[in-house]
Amino acid sequence: QVQLQESGPGLVKPSETLSLTCNVSGGSIRSNYWSWIRQPPGKGLEWIGYIYYSGSSSGSTNYNPSLKSRVTMSVDTSKNQFSLKLSSVTAADTAVYYCAAYDTSSYNWFDPWGQGTLVTVSS
Amino acid sequence: DIQMTQSPSSLSASVGDRVTITCRASQSIISYLNWYQQKPGKAPKLLIYGASSLQSGVPSRFSGSGSGTDFTLTISSLQPEDFATYYCQQSYSAPFTFGPGTKVDIK
């Protein structure tokens, strides 16, 4: 059974780059699509993007156009991890960030999810 | 982008009540509609995928229906552990979008 766990700094300064990693256990990073989703405190869910390992660490990606200019996702097969980088952050990027498996077997859904990690953007 | 709306935004109900939550998409998404349950401080949990398929391990009191633009999530007999926020999500086309959520609390 696949399990996911996010890790990374909980505090990032404005204009800097947010970097998070999702460790995948119980399954291979090569055999699925992987996604990032965020949730500002007290608000709803926003899909950030997904990545699929296609033979290189940069993978095959699809990003939310609202964030595309600032987002980079990558895969590290040696560590069975995937990562998120979000550049030029502002207070509006303060959120709980979740990683999730994106199942494309039929109707496509996010399952399972990591427990989430709160990232606060503040000086 | 496909916009998702939910109604009501919140509701109060008692244990044993039948609860129905509605989700509407801004265009047809066929049956590419998923439902998630989120409890405070926890990650969302998949309940229903493909509009009406129950995820493994999810109690049968949860059911989903609909196609095209209009969908419903029904809890046939509300249990204490069902008090949570429920989100619909379309997986028809990227960017994948979620509804604003429906909070179910205790009357």
XYZ file of N, CA and C in Angstrom:
690
model
N 0.840 -1.189 0.000
C 0.000 0.000 0.000
C 0.882 1.248 0.000
N 0.647 2.101 -0.957
C 1.468 3.303 -1.098
C 1.187 4.276 0.031
N 2.258 4.833 0.580
C 2.153 5.896 1.580
C 3.043 7.049 1.153
N 2.595 8.272 1.456
C 3.341 9.456 1.067
C 3.588 10.331 2.292
N 4.739 11.000 2.289
C 5.111 11.865 3.399
C 5.843 13.084 2.870
N 5.287 14.266 3.143
C 5.903 15.518 2.725
C 6.978 15.953 3.723
N 7.972 16.663 3.209
C 8.974 17.251 4.092
C 9.508 18.518 3.461
N 9.998 19.417 4.318
C 10.559 20.669 3.832
C 10.399 21.766 4.872
N 10.996 22.923 4.600
C 10.925 24.038 5.555
C 9.497 24.498 5.784
N 9.205 24.834 7.026
C 7.878 25.328 7.353
C 7.757 26.836 7.213
N 8.888 27.516 7.026
C 8.890 28.973 6.913
C 9.777 29.375 5.743
N 9.225 30.189 4.859
C 9.962 30.673 3.690
C 9.783 32.191 3.623
N 10.847 32.886 3.279
C 10.767 34.349 3.177
C 10.148 34.770 1.851
N 9.457 35.890 1.846
C 8.903 36.409 0.591
C 9.987 36.578 -0.457
N 9.643 36.294 -1.695
C 10.490 36.356 -2.892
C 11.426 35.155 -3.032
N 11.497 34.314 -2.002
C 12.368 33.148 -2.093
C 11.624 31.956 -2.708
N 12.313 30.809 -2.776
C 11.740 29.618 -3.395
C 11.349 28.591 -2.345
N 10.115 28.157 -2.426
C 9.594 27.099 -1.571
C 10.017 25.762 -2.173
N 10.572 24.886 -1.336
C 11.010 23.563 -1.819
C 10.477 22.482 -0.895
N 9.753 21.544 -1.467
C 9.189 20.435 -0.708
C 9.497 19.114 -1.409
N 9.570 18.077 -0.601
C 9.811 16.732 -1.113
C 8.731 15.802 -0.593
N 8.350 14.862 -1.414
C 7.386 13.850 -1.024
C 8.040 12.479 -1.144
N 8.147 11.796 -0.034
C 8.736 10.453 -0.036
C 7.635 9.417 -0.260
N 7.869 8.533 -1.199
C 6.897 7.497 -1.538
C 7.388 6.154 -1.002
N 6.556 5.498 -0.218
C 6.892 4.160 0.276
C 5.786 3.184 -0.085
N 6.160 1.921 -0.246
C 5.170 0.902 -0.589
C 4.856 0.811 -2.059
N 5.601 1.528 -2.874
C 5.372 1.496 -4.316
C 6.497 2.225 -5.024
N 6.586 2.057 -6.329
C 7.661 2.669 -7.095
C 7.252 4.019 -7.652
N 8.153 4.973 -7.555
C 7.934 6.303 -8.105
C 7.782 6.251 -9.627
N 8.277 5.172 -10.232
C 8.252 5.048 -11.692
C 6.883 4.636 -12.237
N 5.993 4.188 -11.374
C 4.801 3.502 -11.863
C 3.501 4.266 -11.639
N 3.596 5.586 -11.475
C 2.363 6.320 -11.226
C 2.563 7.785 -11.585
N 1.481 8.517 -11.581
C 1.503 9.966 -11.646
C 1.482 10.475 -10.206
N 2.142 11.607 -10.003
C 2.261 12.169 -8.661
C 1.905 13.647 -8.716
N 1.191 14.093 -7.684
C 0.633 15.441 -7.753
C 0.895 16.214 -6.468
N 0.822 17.533 -6.592
C 0.850 18.444 -5.447
C -0.449 19.238 -5.440
N -0.996 19.417 -4.255
C -2.236 20.145 -4.031
C -2.020 20.982 -2.781
N -2.573 22.203 -2.760
C -2.384 23.032 -1.580
C -3.707 23.564 -1.056
N -3.688 23.994 0.193
C -4.897 24.488 0.852
C -4.515 25.619 1.793
N -4.800 26.864 1.425
C -4.560 27.979 2.349
C -5.366 27.784 3.623
N -4.890 28.289 4.737
C -5.604 28.093 6.005
C -7.062 28.523 5.924
N -7.949 27.612 6.275
C -9.372 27.906 6.290
C -10.031 27.993 4.931
N -9.308 27.616 3.876
C -9.849 27.753 2.520
C -9.895 26.404 1.802
N -10.196 26.458 0.517
C -10.374 25.257 -0.264
C -9.084 24.736 -0.877
N -9.233 23.737 -1.724
C -8.114 22.999 -2.299
C -7.783 23.506 -3.696
N -6.491 23.608 -3.972
C -6.016 24.051 -5.284
C -4.987 23.056 -5.807
N -5.266 22.522 -7.009
C -4.325 21.620 -7.649
C -3.152 22.406 -8.213
N -1.930 21.990 -7.903
C -0.735 22.686 -8.366
C -0.211 22.065 -9.660
N -0.197 20.736 -9.721
C 0.287 20.071 -10.924
C 0.592 18.614 -10.668
N 1.001 17.911 -11.743
C 1.427 16.523 -11.580
C 2.666 16.251 -12.405
N 3.340 15.159 -12.026
C 4.525 14.718 -12.744
C 4.456 13.205 -12.914
N 4.973 12.748 -14.035
C 5.065 11.314 -14.318
C 6.468 11.035 -14.765
N 7.080 10.017 -14.147
C 8.430 9.645 -14.532
C 8.410 9.052 -15.932
N 9.126 9.686 -16.852
C 9.124 9.201 -18.232
C 10.543 8.929 -18.703
N 11.423 8.672 -17.737
C 12.799 8.332 -18.100
C 13.823 9.383 -17.708
N 13.358 10.538 -17.297
C 14.292 11.566 -16.842
C 13.763 12.190 -15.565
N 14.633 12.837 -14.821
C 14.228 13.423 -13.536
C 13.214 14.543 -13.710
N 13.223 15.159 -14.878
C 12.264 16.253 -15.109
C 10.876 15.712 -15.416
N 10.799 14.463 -15.829
C 9.511 13.806 -16.018
C 8.624 14.478 -17.042
N 7.389 13.985 -17.098
C 6.352 14.590 -17.919
C 5.437 15.330 -16.965
N 5.249 16.607 -17.194
C 4.535 17.419 -16.215
C 3.302 18.110 -16.795
N 2.407 18.487 -15.894
C 1.251 19.299 -16.232
C 1.011 20.207 -15.038
N 1.136 21.507 -15.244
C 1.013 22.467 -14.155
C -0.260 23.292 -14.311
N -0.777 23.729 -13.179
C -1.898 24.663 -13.191
C -1.425 25.975 -13.838
N -2.114 26.441 -14.861
C -1.680 27.678 -15.528
C -1.539 28.863 -14.569
N -2.322 28.858 -13.482
C -2.258 29.971 -12.534
C -0.922 30.020 -11.800
N -0.179 28.926 -11.803
C 1.099 28.851 -11.085
C 2.262 28.460 -11.989
N 1.945 28.151 -13.237
C 2.913 27.516 -14.140
C 4.249 28.231 -14.239
N 4.218 29.570 -14.232
C 5.461 30.323 -14.409
C 6.395 30.198 -13.212
N 5.871 29.704 -12.080
C 6.682 29.656 -10.861
C 6.939 28.228 -10.363
N 6.340 27.235 -11.009
C 6.387 25.860 -10.503
C 7.368 24.992 -11.290
N 8.102 24.168 -10.537
C 8.919 23.112 -11.145
C 8.758 21.857 -10.310
N 8.451 20.738 -10.955
C 8.386 19.446 -10.276
C 9.433 18.529 -10.868
N 9.935 17.635 -10.042
C 10.942 16.680 -10.498
C 10.805 15.374 -9.737
N 11.457 14.347 -10.276
C 11.414 13.011 -9.684
C 12.837 12.545 -9.413
N 13.036 11.922 -8.250
C 14.332 11.314 -7.917
C 14.094 9.820 -7.713
N 14.407 9.039 -8.732
C 14.108 7.609 -8.654
C 15.013 6.891 -7.649
N 16.221 7.421 -7.428
C 17.137 6.768 -6.491
C 16.621 6.842 -5.056
N 15.847 7.875 -4.769
C 15.297 8.056 -3.422
C 13.797 7.757 -3.365
N 13.214 7.431 -4.482
C 11.763 7.203 -4.568
C 10.988 8.416 -4.040
N 11.391 9.582 -4.524
C 10.798 10.842 -4.085
C 10.445 11.701 -5.287
N 9.519 12.618 -5.075
C 9.298 13.677 -6.051
C 9.236 15.008 -5.311
N 9.490 16.072 -6.057
C 9.695 17.359 -5.411
C 8.899 18.462 -6.077
N 8.701 19.535 -5.306
C 8.025 20.742 -5.763
C 8.901 21.938 -5.453
N 9.063 22.792 -6.416
C 9.691 24.098 -6.188
C 8.729 25.161 -6.678
N 8.502 26.158 -5.822
C 7.638 27.289 -6.161
C 8.438 28.563 -5.904
N 8.697 29.296 -6.949
C 9.581 30.457 -6.841
C 8.805 31.739 -6.534
N 9.552 32.742 -6.124
C 9.006 34.091 -5.907
C 7.745 34.070 -5.049
N 7.830 33.426 -3.912
C 6.627 33.264 -3.091
C 6.223 34.565 -2.411
N 4.920 34.656 -2.147
C 4.348 35.754 -1.386
C 3.480 35.165 -0.281
N 2.902 36.030 0.522
C 2.047 35.564 1.610
C 0.878 34.727 1.079
N 0.467 34.986 -0.133
C -0.638 34.236 -0.736
C -0.297 32.758 -0.969
N 0.970 32.429 -0.882
C 1.403 31.028 -1.056
C 1.427 30.274 0.272
N 1.101 30.953 1.359
C 0.989 30.279 2.653
C -0.151 29.273 2.593
N 0.164 28.024 2.894
C -0.833 26.961 2.737
C -0.304 25.667 3.324
N -1.206 24.717 3.507
C -0.806 23.337 3.725
C -0.608 22.726 2.345
N 0.543 22.142 2.135
C 0.866 21.521 0.857
C 0.774 20.003 1.013
N -0.018 19.401 0.135
C -0.186 17.955 0.138
C 0.433 17.355 -1.122
N 1.064 16.202 -0.966
C 1.388 15.403 -2.133
C 0.382 14.257 -2.200
N 0.126 13.781 -3.400
C -0.869 12.734 -3.591
C -0.538 11.929 -4.833
N -0.957 10.680 -4.822
C -0.877 9.876 -6.033
C -2.070 10.229 -6.912
N -1.829 10.347 -8.202
C -2.894 10.662 -9.156
C -3.139 9.401 -9.979
N -4.234 8.751 -9.694
C -4.551 7.484 -10.334
C -5.257 7.739 -11.648
N -4.672 7.263 -12.727
C -5.237 7.499 -14.061
C -5.830 6.228 -14.670
N -6.139 5.241 -13.819
C -6.589 3.956 -14.342
C -7.951 4.020 -15.018
N -8.810 4.927 -14.563
C -10.105 5.053 -15.241
C -10.582 6.500 -15.199
N -11.278 6.878 -14.164
C -11.814 8.235 -14.097
C -10.875 9.240 -13.444
N -9.726 8.785 -13.030
C -8.686 9.678 -12.485
C -9.082 10.289 -11.149
N -8.248 10.068 -10.167
C -8.528 10.624 -8.838
C -7.237 10.717 -8.049
N -7.301 11.474 -6.935
C -6.148 11.640 -6.067
C -6.305 10.714 -4.854
N -5.415 9.743 -4.761
C -5.467 8.808 -3.646
C -4.276 7.850 -3.719
N -3.528 7.688 -2.622
C -3.695 8.358 -1.329
C -3.032 9.733 -1.299
N -3.185 10.403 -0.157
C -2.587 11.709 0.093
C -1.568 11.584 1.216
N -0.584 12.477 1.211
C 0.263 12.627 2.366
C -0.487 13.374 3.454
N 0.104 13.478 4.621
C -0.563 14.137 5.746
C -0.586 15.653 5.598
N 0.266 16.179 4.723
C 0.306 17.622 4.507
C 1.363 18.299 5.361
N 1.898 19.393 4.847
C 2.867 20.184 5.587
C 2.550 21.660 5.417
N 2.502 22.381 6.518
C 2.183 23.811 6.480
C 3.434 24.602 6.126
N 3.316 25.419 5.111
C 4.386 26.334 4.737
C 3.879 27.749 4.905
N 4.565 28.517 5.707
C 4.224 29.913 5.960
C 5.234 30.803 5.257
N 4.729 31.773 4.525
C 5.601 32.750 3.861
C 5.578 34.018 4.680
N 6.709 34.338 5.268
C 6.798 35.510 6.131
C 8.256 35.878 6.331
N 8.479 37.172 6.495
C 9.850 37.626 6.747
C 10.187 37.554 8.230
N -10.957 27.193 -17.485
C -11.029 26.259 -16.368
C -12.481 25.878 -16.081
N -12.682 24.663 -15.628
C -14.014 24.220 -15.233
C -14.266 24.645 -13.793
N -15.344 25.392 -13.595
C -15.686 25.870 -12.255
C -16.625 24.876 -11.583
N -16.358 24.609 -10.317
C -17.180 23.694 -9.531
C -17.872 24.461 -8.412
N -19.158 24.246 -8.266
C -19.892 24.845 -7.166
C -20.543 23.740 -6.340
N -20.767 24.021 -5.068
C -21.405 23.068 -4.172
C -22.499 23.761 -3.380
N -23.530 23.013 -3.073
C -24.566 23.523 -2.185
C -25.096 22.402 -1.305
N -25.415 22.740 -0.051
C -25.161 24.044 0.560
C -23.681 24.192 0.921
N -23.304 25.374 1.387
C -21.924 25.563 1.834
C -21.718 24.940 3.219
N -22.806 24.851 3.970
C -22.760 24.175 5.256
C -24.150 23.672 5.610
N -24.188 22.699 6.478
C -25.465 22.177 6.946
C -25.283 21.581 8.331
N -26.361 21.629 9.073
C -26.391 21.009 10.396
C -27.332 19.826 10.349
N -26.895 18.711 10.879
C -27.708 17.505 10.824
C -27.479 16.669 12.068
N -28.383 15.757 12.278
C -28.314 14.876 13.442
C -27.881 13.481 13.032
N -27.336 12.748 13.993
C -26.979 11.354 13.732
C -28.224 10.605 13.261
N -28.057 9.856 12.196
C -29.167 9.109 11.619
C -29.853 9.805 10.463
N -29.597 11.096 10.290
C -30.215 11.839 9.193
C -29.671 11.392 7.840
N -30.499 11.579 6.829
C -30.056 11.408 5.453
C -29.580 12.767 4.961
N -28.382 12.814 4.419
C -27.771 14.075 4.005
C -27.447 14.010 2.509
N -27.781 15.089 1.802
C -27.474 15.171 0.381
C -26.726 16.463 0.086
N -25.630 16.350 -0.612
C -24.809 17.483 -1.021
C -24.772 17.502 -2.550
N -24.918 18.685 -3.099
C -24.957 18.839 -4.547
C -23.696 19.519 -5.060
N -23.240 19.072 -6.198
C -22.069 19.640 -6.871
C -22.434 19.895 -8.328
N -22.067 21.053 -8.837
C -22.363 21.393 -10.227
C -21.101 21.863 -10.936
N -20.908 21.368 -12.145
C -19.773 21.785 -12.969
C -20.219 22.812 -14.003
N -19.296 23.697 -14.388
C -19.628 24.766 -15.338
C -19.773 24.262 -16.771
N -19.361 23.020 -17.027
C -19.572 22.371 -18.316
C -19.622 20.868 -18.066
N -20.034 20.129 -19.070
C -20.138 18.696 -18.877
C -18.786 18.070 -18.566
N -18.775 17.252 -17.531
C -17.566 16.502 -17.177
C -17.855 14.996 -17.218
N -18.933 14.656 -17.886
C -19.361 13.267 -18.056
C -19.497 12.649 -16.659
N -18.627 11.727 -16.311
C -18.656 11.164 -14.949
C -17.318 11.336 -14.239
N -16.534 12.316 -14.688
C -15.214 12.540 -14.109
C -15.333 13.399 -12.861
N -15.994 12.855 -11.852
C -16.291 13.603 -10.643
C -15.969 12.726 -9.428
N -15.177 13.290 -8.537
C -14.767 12.597 -7.321
C -15.224 13.360 -6.092
N -15.439 12.636 -5.015
C -15.812 13.227 -3.724
C -14.771 12.870 -2.676
N -14.426 13.862 -1.842
C -13.467 13.679 -0.775
C -14.082 14.153 0.538
N -13.631 13.527 1.619
C -14.010 13.937 2.975
C -12.756 14.455 3.659
N -12.880 15.603 4.319
C -11.737 16.135 5.058
C -12.152 16.485 6.482
N -11.420 15.940 7.427
C -11.625 16.281 8.834
C -10.565 17.284 9.255
N -10.839 18.091 10.290
C -9.892 19.144 10.678
C -8.483 18.618 10.929
N -7.507 19.282 10.318
C -6.115 18.907 10.508
C -5.672 17.676 9.762
N -6.543 17.125 8.931
C -6.223 15.905 8.201
C -6.264 16.139 6.697
N -5.633 15.227 5.980
C -5.684 15.282 4.522
C -7.051 14.814 4.026
N -7.467 15.296 2.877
C -8.697 14.766 2.272
C -8.573 13.267 2.022
N -9.731 12.604 2.091
C -9.805 11.160 1.878
C -10.799 10.895 0.751
N -10.393 10.092 -0.216
C -11.266 9.772 -1.342
C -12.423 8.896 -0.891
N -13.641 9.341 -1.224
C -14.838 8.551 -0.918
C -15.423 7.886 -2.169
N -15.617 8.692 -3.195
C -16.310 8.284 -4.414
C -15.488 8.733 -5.608
N -15.317 7.857 -6.586
C -14.669 8.251 -7.833
C -15.574 7.902 -9.008
N -15.354 8.553 -10.129
C -16.196 8.299 -11.295
C -17.665 8.540 -11.030
N -17.956 9.503 -10.191
C -19.310 9.959 -9.837
C -20.067 9.008 -8.925
N -19.869 7.697 -9.072
C -20.712 6.775 -8.327
C -20.005 5.531 -7.794
N -18.719 5.402 -7.999
C -17.992 4.215 -7.530
C -17.434 4.446 -6.135
N -17.732 3.539 -5.241
C -17.306 3.659 -3.857
C -15.862 3.182 -3.717
N -15.017 4.051 -3.154
C -13.632 3.663 -2.927
C -13.590 2.517 -1.911
N -12.639 1.610 -2.100
C -12.477 0.482 -1.194
C -12.330 0.938 0.251
N -13.076 0.292 1.129
C -12.988 0.606 2.550
C -13.939 1.693 3.017
N -14.610 2.353 2.094
C -15.552 3.419 2.458
C -16.922 2.794 2.758
N -17.542 3.187 3.867
C -18.837 2.588 4.232
C -19.897 2.764 3.154
N -20.769 1.792 3.064
C -21.787 1.797 2.006
C -22.883 2.834 2.231
N -22.888 3.513 3.376
C -23.877 4.596 3.572
C -23.558 5.798 2.682
N -22.346 5.843 2.142
C -21.987 6.896 1.197
C -22.320 6.433 -0.224
N -22.938 7.308 -0.987
C -23.206 7.002 -2.382
C -23.142 8.278 -3.209
N -22.825 8.106 -4.483
C -22.756 9.233 -5.395
C -23.568 8.962 -6.645
N -24.063 10.032 -7.231
C -24.822 9.887 -8.467
C -24.651 11.128 -9.325
N -25.113 11.012 -10.553
C -25.090 12.148 -11.468
C -24.173 11.925 -12.652
N -24.314 12.800 -13.620
C -23.449 12.810 -14.799
C -23.671 14.130 -15.528
N -22.738 14.450 -16.388
C -22.848 15.719 -17.107
C -22.372 16.878 -16.250
N -23.315 17.658 -15.725
C -22.943 18.814 -14.915
C -23.442 18.746 -13.477
N -24.360 17.848 -13.178
C -24.988 17.825 -11.853
C -24.757 16.501 -11.140
N -24.278 16.618 -9.897
C -23.890 15.444 -9.134
C -24.356 15.571 -7.688
N -24.546 14.445 -7.035
C -24.903 14.458 -5.627
C -24.104 13.423 -4.851
N -23.819 13.778 -3.610
C -23.260 12.857 -2.629
C -24.328 12.677 -1.559
N -24.633 11.432 -1.254
C -25.642 11.141 -0.246
C -25.034 10.297 0.862
N -25.329 10.689 2.081
C -25.008 9.873 3.248
C -26.357 9.383 3.773
N -26.572 8.086 3.726
C -27.920 7.565 3.991
C -28.322 7.673 5.456
N -27.375 7.517 6.347
C -27.649 7.606 7.782
C -26.387 8.155 8.448
N -26.413 9.438 8.742
C -25.224 10.144 9.225
C -24.720 9.549 10.540
N -23.434 9.293 10.576
C -22.800 8.769 11.775
C -21.890 9.818 12.407
N -21.560 9.677 13.698
C -20.737 10.704 14.367
C -19.418 10.974 13.651
N -18.841 9.952 13.040
C -17.549 10.140 12.365
C -17.678 10.819 10.995
N -18.891 11.082 10.557
C -19.107 11.702 9.237
C -19.122 13.228 9.291
N -19.050 13.805 10.489
C -19.029 15.260 10.576
C -17.669 15.748 10.084
N -17.700 16.469 8.978
C -16.486 16.812 8.237
C -16.854 17.782 7.122
N -15.866 18.152 6.331
C -16.102 18.950 5.130
C -15.948 18.050 3.913
N -16.855 18.212 2.956
C -16.873 17.365 1.762
C -16.601 18.219 0.530
N -15.707 17.726 -0.317
C -15.322 18.434 -1.537
C -15.594 17.567 -2.758
N -16.136 18.172 -3.798
C -16.166 17.500 -5.091
C -14.975 17.990 -5.905
N -14.592 17.211 -6.905
C -13.418 17.546 -7.724
C -13.612 16.963 -9.111
N -13.363 17.782 -10.135
C -13.487 17.279 -11.500
C -12.120 16.835 -12.005
N -12.128 15.685 -12.654
C -10.892 15.162 -13.239
C -11.044 15.017 -14.757
N -11.959 15.781 -15.329
C -12.208 15.700 -16.767
C -11.108 16.382 -17.566
N -10.711 17.574 -17.088
C -9.643 18.274 -17.794
C -8.840 19.131 -16.831
N -7.546 19.248 -17.139
C -6.668 20.101 -16.346
C -6.908 21.560 -16.725
N -6.797 22.490 -15.779
C -6.430 22.265 -14.386
C -7.579 21.636 -13.609
N -7.266 20.586 -12.850
C -8.277 19.900 -12.057
C -8.741 20.822 -10.935
N -10.023 20.929 -10.760
C -10.568 21.897 -9.830
C -11.492 21.242 -8.829
N -11.532 21.863 -7.639
C -12.340 21.381 -6.535
C -13.502 22.348 -6.289
N -14.570 21.817 -5.752
C -15.630 22.674 -5.262
C -15.183 23.348 -3.983
N -15.925 24.349 -3.528
C -15.538 25.120 -2.337
C -15.759 24.386 -1.027
N -16.424 23.244 -1.075
C -16.626 22.456 0.127
C -17.987 22.649 0.761
N -18.446 21.603 1.440
C -19.670 21.639 2.237
C -19.327 21.116 3.625
N -19.510 21.956 4.609
C -19.211 21.557 5.977
C -20.456 20.965 6.621
N -20.326 19.751 7.120
C -21.431 19.074 7.797
C -21.122 19.066 9.290
N -21.985 19.732 10.070
C -21.742 19.722 11.507
C -22.970 19.256 12.270
N -22.793 19.159 13.561
C -23.808 18.548 14.411
C -24.895 19.549 14.755
N -26.143 19.128 14.558
C -27.261 19.991 14.941
C -27.412 19.967 16.454
